[in-house]
């Protein structure tokens, strides 16, 4: 968790998920998030084929308070043998890290950094390895830097390949606490982590 911007009582949100296939487990996750935010919150759903790089870019200068992306994160080195063709010739870690969107399209950290997300108080990346990037004296060049450059407030991301079951539980507990209006983002995060830790004691899960 990083950053700090407050949320309104009924925050607006953009939710991306279900972008891999019709059997993608994130379909349930994003619909649960939608339901927990409540009917009074204005929520835009970008499910399946609507979860495109183009639709994400449309958040430029008009981002909602919450952006939730349930997808896969990626980070490559320029010398990797399995480097996707779309990244051939790229050398910057901001070009070599990002999120996988609908149809396998790669949205790089550099793409994200170029979108004005000043209105976003919370970005939640329910994505494996979304916290990875190239470490330097100035920090980690990757998705965290991208969303910060874009102007987002608090960012929640994963540093490794997380358990689908534990991740789904974390998101459910997190948004449940957030929607209760009795806790802020950091308190909701701690409540969700405690709930997952109680069920799955091994640190890998939380």
PDB file of C-alpha atoms in Angstrom:
ATOM      1  CA  UNK A   1       0.000   0.000   0.000  1.00  0.00           C
ATOM      2  CA  UNK A   2       1.346   3.438  -0.852  1.00  0.00           C
ATOM      3  CA  UNK A   3       0.008   6.986  -0.982  1.00  0.00           C
ATOM      4  CA  UNK A   4      -2.940   8.613   0.749  1.00  0.00           C
ATOM      5  CA  UNK A   5      -6.028  10.285  -0.737  1.00  0.00           C
ATOM      6  CA  UNK A   6      -9.406  10.149   0.914  1.00  0.00           C
ATOM      7  CA  UNK A   7     -12.517   8.575  -0.625  1.00  0.00           C
ATOM      8  CA  UNK A   8     -15.999  10.044  -0.668  1.00  0.00           C
ATOM      9  CA  UNK A   9     -18.887   8.226   1.024  1.00  0.00           C
ATOM     10  CA  UNK A  10     -20.122   6.734  -2.260  1.00  0.00           C
ATOM     11  CA  UNK A  11     -17.008   6.622  -4.465  1.00  0.00           C
ATOM     12  CA  UNK A  12     -17.112   6.299  -8.239  1.00  0.00           C
ATOM     13  CA  UNK A  13     -15.196   3.385  -9.715  1.00  0.00           C
ATOM     14  CA  UNK A  14     -13.929   1.777 -12.919  1.00  0.00           C
ATOM     15  CA  UNK A  15     -13.532  -1.999 -12.701  1.00  0.00           C
ATOM     16  CA  UNK A  16     -11.604  -4.080 -15.260  1.00  0.00           C
ATOM     17  CA  UNK A  17     -11.627  -7.892 -15.268  1.00  0.00           C
ATOM     18  CA  UNK A  18     -12.632 -11.148 -16.924  1.00  0.00           C
ATOM     19  CA  UNK A  19     -10.250 -10.335 -19.752  1.00  0.00           C
ATOM     20  CA  UNK A  20      -8.589 -13.733 -20.256  1.00  0.00           C
ATOM     21  CA  UNK A  21     -11.544 -15.995 -21.102  1.00  0.00           C
ATOM     22  CA  UNK A  22     -15.153 -16.775 -20.260  1.00  0.00           C
ATOM     23  CA  UNK A  23     -13.812 -19.042 -17.502  1.00  0.00           C
ATOM     24  CA  UNK A  24     -11.643 -16.316 -16.018  1.00  0.00           C
ATOM     25  CA  UNK A  25     -12.036 -16.420 -12.199  1.00  0.00           C
ATOM     26  CA  UNK A  26     -11.894 -12.622 -12.062  1.00  0.00           C
ATOM     27  CA  UNK A  27     -15.475 -12.373 -13.434  1.00  0.00           C
ATOM     28  CA  UNK A  28     -16.853 -13.201  -9.990  1.00  0.00           C
ATOM     29  CA  UNK A  29     -14.333 -10.962  -8.260  1.00  0.00           C
ATOM     30  CA  UNK A  30     -15.189  -7.823 -10.185  1.00  0.00           C
ATOM     31  CA  UNK A  31     -18.930  -8.385  -9.837  1.00  0.00           C
ATOM     32  CA  UNK A  32     -18.513  -8.893  -6.100  1.00  0.00           C
ATOM     33  CA  UNK A  33     -16.539  -5.645  -5.896  1.00  0.00           C
ATOM     34  CA  UNK A  34     -19.304  -3.878  -7.808  1.00  0.00           C
ATOM     35  CA  UNK A  35     -21.938  -5.214  -5.475  1.00  0.00           C
ATOM     36  CA  UNK A  36     -20.010  -4.300  -2.323  1.00  0.00           C
ATOM     37  CA  UNK A  37     -19.464  -0.723  -3.443  1.00  0.00           C
ATOM     38  CA  UNK A  38     -23.233  -0.365  -3.418  1.00  0.00           C
ATOM     39  CA  UNK A  39     -25.912   1.049  -5.689  1.00  0.00           C
ATOM     40  CA  UNK A  40     -25.183   4.630  -4.676  1.00  0.00           C
ATOM     41  CA  UNK A  41     -21.679   4.468  -6.104  1.00  0.00           C
ATOM     42  CA  UNK A  42     -21.310   5.162  -9.823  1.00  0.00           C
ATOM     43  CA  UNK A  43     -19.446   2.120 -11.167  1.00  0.00           C
ATOM     44  CA  UNK A  44     -18.354   1.488 -14.750  1.00  0.00           C
ATOM     45  CA  UNK A  45     -17.673  -2.164 -15.560  1.00  0.00           C
ATOM     46  CA  UNK A  46     -15.122  -3.046 -18.251  1.00  0.00           C
ATOM     47  CA  UNK A  47     -15.652  -6.797 -18.478  1.00  0.00           C
ATOM     48  CA  UNK A  48     -14.168  -9.213 -20.977  1.00  0.00           C
ATOM     49  CA  UNK A  49     -13.809  -7.630 -24.423  1.00  0.00           C
ATOM     50  CA  UNK A  50     -14.406  -4.176 -22.936  1.00  0.00           C
ATOM     51  CA  UNK A  51     -11.247  -4.458 -20.833  1.00  0.00           C
ATOM     52  CA  UNK A  52      -9.078  -2.870 -23.484  1.00  0.00           C
ATOM     53  CA  UNK A  53      -6.067  -0.587 -23.394  1.00  0.00           C
ATOM     54  CA  UNK A  54      -8.170   1.972 -25.282  1.00  0.00           C
ATOM     55  CA  UNK A  55     -10.892   1.971 -22.617  1.00  0.00           C
ATOM     56  CA  UNK A  56      -8.296   2.421 -19.902  1.00  0.00           C
ATOM     57  CA  UNK A  57      -6.834   5.387 -21.760  1.00  0.00           C
ATOM     58  CA  UNK A  58     -10.296   6.955 -21.813  1.00  0.00           C
ATOM     59  CA  UNK A  59      -9.928   7.528 -18.070  1.00  0.00           C
ATOM     60  CA  UNK A  60      -7.484  10.314 -18.942  1.00  0.00           C
ATOM     61  CA  UNK A  61      -8.413  13.490 -17.016  1.00  0.00           C
ATOM     62  CA  UNK A  62     -11.737  11.972 -15.886  1.00  0.00           C
ATOM     63  CA  UNK A  63     -10.700   9.037 -13.712  1.00  0.00           C
ATOM     64  CA  UNK A  64     -13.090   7.790 -11.002  1.00  0.00           C
ATOM     65  CA  UNK A  65     -12.050   7.646  -7.351  1.00  0.00           C
ATOM     66  CA  UNK A  66     -11.368   3.891  -7.501  1.00  0.00           C
ATOM     67  CA  UNK A  67      -9.700   1.940 -10.306  1.00  0.00           C
ATOM     68  CA  UNK A  68      -9.737  -1.837  -9.829  1.00  0.00           C
ATOM     69  CA  UNK A  69      -7.920  -4.043 -12.345  1.00  0.00           C
ATOM     70  CA  UNK A  70      -8.125  -7.836 -12.049  1.00  0.00           C
ATOM     71  CA  UNK A  71      -5.592  -9.120 -14.554  1.00  0.00           C
ATOM     72  CA  UNK A  72      -1.997 -10.332 -14.868  1.00  0.00           C
ATOM     73  CA  UNK A  73       1.034  -8.146 -14.332  1.00  0.00           C
ATOM     74  CA  UNK A  74       4.244  -8.639 -16.323  1.00  0.00           C
ATOM     75  CA  UNK A  75       7.887  -7.643 -16.077  1.00  0.00           C
ATOM     76  CA  UNK A  76      10.594  -8.672 -18.524  1.00  0.00           C
ATOM     77  CA  UNK A  77      14.269  -7.987 -19.002  1.00  0.00           C
ATOM     78  CA  UNK A  78      15.309  -6.876 -22.474  1.00  0.00           C
ATOM     79  CA  UNK A  79      17.476 -10.002 -22.742  1.00  0.00           C
ATOM     80  CA  UNK A  80      14.719 -12.494 -21.858  1.00  0.00           C
ATOM     81  CA  UNK A  81      14.404 -15.315 -24.377  1.00  0.00           C
ATOM     82  CA  UNK A  82      10.615 -15.363 -24.011  1.00  0.00           C
ATOM     83  CA  UNK A  83      10.232 -11.622 -24.634  1.00  0.00           C
ATOM     84  CA  UNK A  84       6.882 -11.032 -26.421  1.00  0.00           C
ATOM     85  CA  UNK A  85       7.120  -9.770 -29.981  1.00  0.00           C
ATOM     86  CA  UNK A  86       5.282  -6.595 -28.974  1.00  0.00           C
ATOM     87  CA  UNK A  87       8.186  -5.717 -26.660  1.00  0.00           C
ATOM     88  CA  UNK A  88      11.007  -6.539 -29.087  1.00  0.00           C
ATOM     89  CA  UNK A  89      13.614  -3.801 -29.128  1.00  0.00           C
ATOM     90  CA  UNK A  90      12.346  -2.215 -25.911  1.00  0.00           C
ATOM     91  CA  UNK A  91      14.956  -1.525 -23.236  1.00  0.00           C
ATOM     92  CA  UNK A  92      13.266   0.749 -20.686  1.00  0.00           C
ATOM     93  CA  UNK A  93      11.832  -1.069 -17.625  1.00  0.00           C
ATOM     94  CA  UNK A  94       8.763   1.164 -17.958  1.00  0.00           C
ATOM     95  CA  UNK A  95       8.155  -0.377 -21.392  1.00  0.00           C
ATOM     96  CA  UNK A  96       8.937  -3.894 -20.188  1.00  0.00           C
ATOM     97  CA  UNK A  97       6.484  -3.938 -17.272  1.00  0.00           C
ATOM     98  CA  UNK A  98       2.724  -3.488 -17.208  1.00  0.00           C
ATOM     99  CA  UNK A  99      -0.656  -5.207 -17.279  1.00  0.00           C
ATOM    100  CA  UNK A 100      -2.194  -7.757 -19.650  1.00  0.00           C
ATOM    101  CA  UNK A 101      -5.518  -6.510 -20.999  1.00  0.00           C
ATOM    102  CA  UNK A 102      -8.201  -8.095 -23.219  1.00  0.00           C
ATOM    103  CA  UNK A 103      -6.935 -10.292 -26.034  1.00  0.00           C
ATOM    104  CA  UNK A 104      -3.479 -10.470 -24.470  1.00  0.00           C
ATOM    105  CA  UNK A 105      -2.747  -6.814 -25.312  1.00  0.00           C
ATOM    106  CA  UNK A 106       0.086  -5.454 -23.201  1.00  0.00           C
ATOM    107  CA  UNK A 107      -0.452  -2.095 -21.497  1.00  0.00           C
ATOM    108  CA  UNK A 108       2.977  -0.926 -20.410  1.00  0.00           C
ATOM    109  CA  UNK A 109       3.837   1.096 -17.342  1.00  0.00           C
ATOM    110  CA  UNK A 110       4.872   3.870 -19.747  1.00  0.00           C
ATOM    111  CA  UNK A 111       1.367   3.802 -21.285  1.00  0.00           C
ATOM    112  CA  UNK A 112      -0.196   4.125 -17.830  1.00  0.00           C
ATOM    113  CA  UNK A 113       2.133   6.928 -16.776  1.00  0.00           C
ATOM    114  CA  UNK A 114       0.853   8.967 -19.722  1.00  0.00           C
ATOM    115  CA  UNK A 115      -2.779   8.854 -18.524  1.00  0.00           C
ATOM    116  CA  UNK A 116      -3.910  11.614 -16.148  1.00  0.00           C
ATOM    117  CA  UNK A 117      -5.335   9.808 -13.113  1.00  0.00           C
ATOM    118  CA  UNK A 118      -5.256  12.748 -10.698  1.00  0.00           C
ATOM    119  CA  UNK A 119      -8.854  12.051  -9.627  1.00  0.00           C
ATOM    120  CA  UNK A 120      -8.096   8.446  -8.603  1.00  0.00           C
ATOM    121  CA  UNK A 121      -7.821   8.072  -4.826  1.00  0.00           C
ATOM    122  CA  UNK A 122      -7.307   4.303  -4.938  1.00  0.00           C
ATOM    123  CA  UNK A 123      -5.834   1.955  -7.526  1.00  0.00           C
ATOM    124  CA  UNK A 124      -6.208  -1.721  -6.662  1.00  0.00           C
ATOM    125  CA  UNK A 125      -4.279  -4.150  -8.862  1.00  0.00           C
ATOM    126  CA  UNK A 126      -5.615  -7.650  -8.251  1.00  0.00           C
ATOM    127  CA  UNK A 127      -2.790  -8.923 -10.426  1.00  0.00           C
ATOM    128  CA  UNK A 128       0.040 -11.361  -9.779  1.00  0.00           C
ATOM    129  CA  UNK A 129       3.519  -9.789  -9.851  1.00  0.00           C
ATOM    130  CA  UNK A 130       2.074  -6.277 -10.264  1.00  0.00           C
ATOM    131  CA  UNK A 131       4.620  -4.861  -7.819  1.00  0.00           C
ATOM    132  CA  UNK A 132       7.639  -6.034  -9.816  1.00  0.00           C
ATOM    133  CA  UNK A 133       9.981  -3.781 -11.775  1.00  0.00           C
ATOM    134  CA  UNK A 134      13.580  -2.653 -12.039  1.00  0.00           C
ATOM    135  CA  UNK A 135      15.024  -1.404  -8.756  1.00  0.00           C
ATOM    136  CA  UNK A 136      17.192   1.699  -8.769  1.00  0.00           C
ATOM    137  CA  UNK A 137      18.315   4.378  -6.326  1.00  0.00           C
ATOM    138  CA  UNK A 138      15.162   6.284  -7.263  1.00  0.00           C
ATOM    139  CA  UNK A 139      12.807   3.383  -6.497  1.00  0.00           C
ATOM    140  CA  UNK A 140      11.156   0.661  -8.570  1.00  0.00           C
ATOM    141  CA  UNK A 141      10.568   1.353 -12.247  1.00  0.00           C
ATOM    142  CA  UNK A 142       7.322  -0.439 -12.973  1.00  0.00           C
ATOM    143  CA  UNK A 143       3.596  -0.189 -12.288  1.00  0.00           C
ATOM    144  CA  UNK A 144       3.940   1.561  -8.935  1.00  0.00           C
ATOM    145  CA  UNK A 145       5.957   4.387 -10.507  1.00  0.00           C
ATOM    146  CA  UNK A 146       3.569   4.482 -13.469  1.00  0.00           C
ATOM    147  CA  UNK A 147       0.458   5.034 -11.380  1.00  0.00           C
ATOM    148  CA  UNK A 148       2.247   7.554  -9.177  1.00  0.00           C
ATOM    149  CA  UNK A 149       3.373   9.518 -12.234  1.00  0.00           C
ATOM    150  CA  UNK A 150      -0.201   9.369 -13.494  1.00  0.00           C
ATOM    151  CA  UNK A 151      -1.346  11.058 -10.261  1.00  0.00           C
ATOM    152  CA  UNK A 152      -3.082   8.192  -8.423  1.00  0.00           C
ATOM    153  CA  UNK A 153      -3.271   8.177  -4.630  1.00  0.00           C
ATOM    154  CA  UNK A 154      -3.130   4.872  -2.759  1.00  0.00           C
ATOM    155  CA  UNK A 155      -1.925   1.844  -4.740  1.00  0.00           C
ATOM    156  CA  UNK A 156      -2.484  -1.777  -3.686  1.00  0.00           C
ATOM    157  CA  UNK A 157      -0.500  -4.390  -5.607  1.00  0.00           C
ATOM    158  CA  UNK A 158       1.029  -7.865  -5.308  1.00  0.00           C
ATOM    159  CA  UNK A 159       4.773  -8.565  -5.150  1.00  0.00           C
ATOM    160  CA  UNK A 160       4.526 -12.200  -6.233  1.00  0.00           C
ATOM    161  CA  UNK A 161       2.221 -14.801  -7.787  1.00  0.00           C
ATOM    162  CA  UNK A 162      -0.616 -14.902  -5.278  1.00  0.00           C
ATOM    163  CA  UNK A 163      -3.126 -17.639  -4.494  1.00  0.00           C
ATOM    164  CA  UNK A 164      -6.394 -17.049  -6.395  1.00  0.00           C
ATOM    165  CA  UNK A 165      -8.463 -18.161  -3.401  1.00  0.00           C
ATOM    166  CA  UNK A 166      -6.585 -16.028  -0.873  1.00  0.00           C
ATOM    167  CA  UNK A 167      -6.568 -13.037  -3.237  1.00  0.00           C
ATOM    168  CA  UNK A 168     -10.315 -13.287  -3.766  1.00  0.00           C
ATOM    169  CA  UNK A 169     -10.824 -13.451  -0.007  1.00  0.00           C
ATOM    170  CA  UNK A 170      -8.569 -10.435   0.518  1.00  0.00           C
ATOM    171  CA  UNK A 171     -10.474  -8.353  -2.033  1.00  0.00           C
ATOM    172  CA  UNK A 172     -13.818  -9.370  -0.562  1.00  0.00           C
ATOM    173  CA  UNK A 173     -12.734  -8.471   2.974  1.00  0.00           C
ATOM    174  CA  UNK A 174     -11.062  -5.252   1.826  1.00  0.00           C
ATOM    175  CA  UNK A 175     -14.060  -3.853  -0.035  1.00  0.00           C
ATOM    176  CA  UNK A 176     -16.432  -5.071   2.663  1.00  0.00           C
ATOM    177  CA  UNK A 177     -14.503  -3.031   5.232  1.00  0.00           C
ATOM    178  CA  UNK A 178     -14.183  -0.068   2.870  1.00  0.00           C
ATOM    179  CA  UNK A 179     -17.907  -0.080   2.096  1.00  0.00           C
ATOM    180  CA  UNK A 180     -18.793  -0.153   5.795  1.00  0.00           C
ATOM    181  CA  UNK A 181     -17.711   3.530   5.935  1.00  0.00           C
ATOM    182  CA  UNK A 182     -16.218   2.873   9.343  1.00  0.00           C
ATOM    183  CA  UNK A 183     -12.672   2.475   8.044  1.00  0.00           C
ATOM    184  CA  UNK A 184     -10.354   4.255   5.616  1.00  0.00           C
ATOM    185  CA  UNK A 185      -8.263   2.546   2.938  1.00  0.00           C
ATOM    186  CA  UNK A 186      -5.312   1.667   5.176  1.00  0.00           C
ATOM    187  CA  UNK A 187      -7.531   0.357   7.963  1.00  0.00           C
ATOM    188  CA  UNK A 188      -9.519  -1.666   5.426  1.00  0.00           C
ATOM    189  CA  UNK A 189      -6.262  -3.108   4.079  1.00  0.00           C
ATOM    190  CA  UNK A 190      -5.134  -4.131   7.548  1.00  0.00           C
ATOM    191  CA  UNK A 191      -8.531  -5.684   8.302  1.00  0.00           C
ATOM    192  CA  UNK A 192      -8.427  -7.706   5.073  1.00  0.00           C
ATOM    193  CA  UNK A 193      -4.852  -8.833   5.684  1.00  0.00           C
ATOM    194  CA  UNK A 194      -5.735  -9.957   9.222  1.00  0.00           C
ATOM    195  CA  UNK A 195      -8.709 -11.940   7.929  1.00  0.00           C
ATOM    196  CA  UNK A 196      -6.588 -13.699   5.305  1.00  0.00           C
ATOM    197  CA  UNK A 197      -3.790 -14.316   7.813  1.00  0.00           C
ATOM    198  CA  UNK A 198      -6.256 -15.961  10.192  1.00  0.00           C
ATOM    199  CA  UNK A 199      -7.414 -18.337   7.443  1.00  0.00           C
ATOM    200  CA  UNK A 200      -4.027 -18.837   5.732  1.00  0.00           C
ATOM    201  CA  UNK A 201      -1.157 -18.381   8.240  1.00  0.00           C
ATOM    202  CA  UNK A 202       1.682 -18.822   5.726  1.00  0.00           C
ATOM    203  CA  UNK A 203       3.136 -15.386   4.703  1.00  0.00           C
ATOM    204  CA  UNK A 204       2.916 -16.372   1.003  1.00  0.00           C
ATOM    205  CA  UNK A 205      -0.846 -15.806   1.131  1.00  0.00           C
ATOM    206  CA  UNK A 206      -0.777 -12.271   2.525  1.00  0.00           C
TER     207      UNK A 206
END
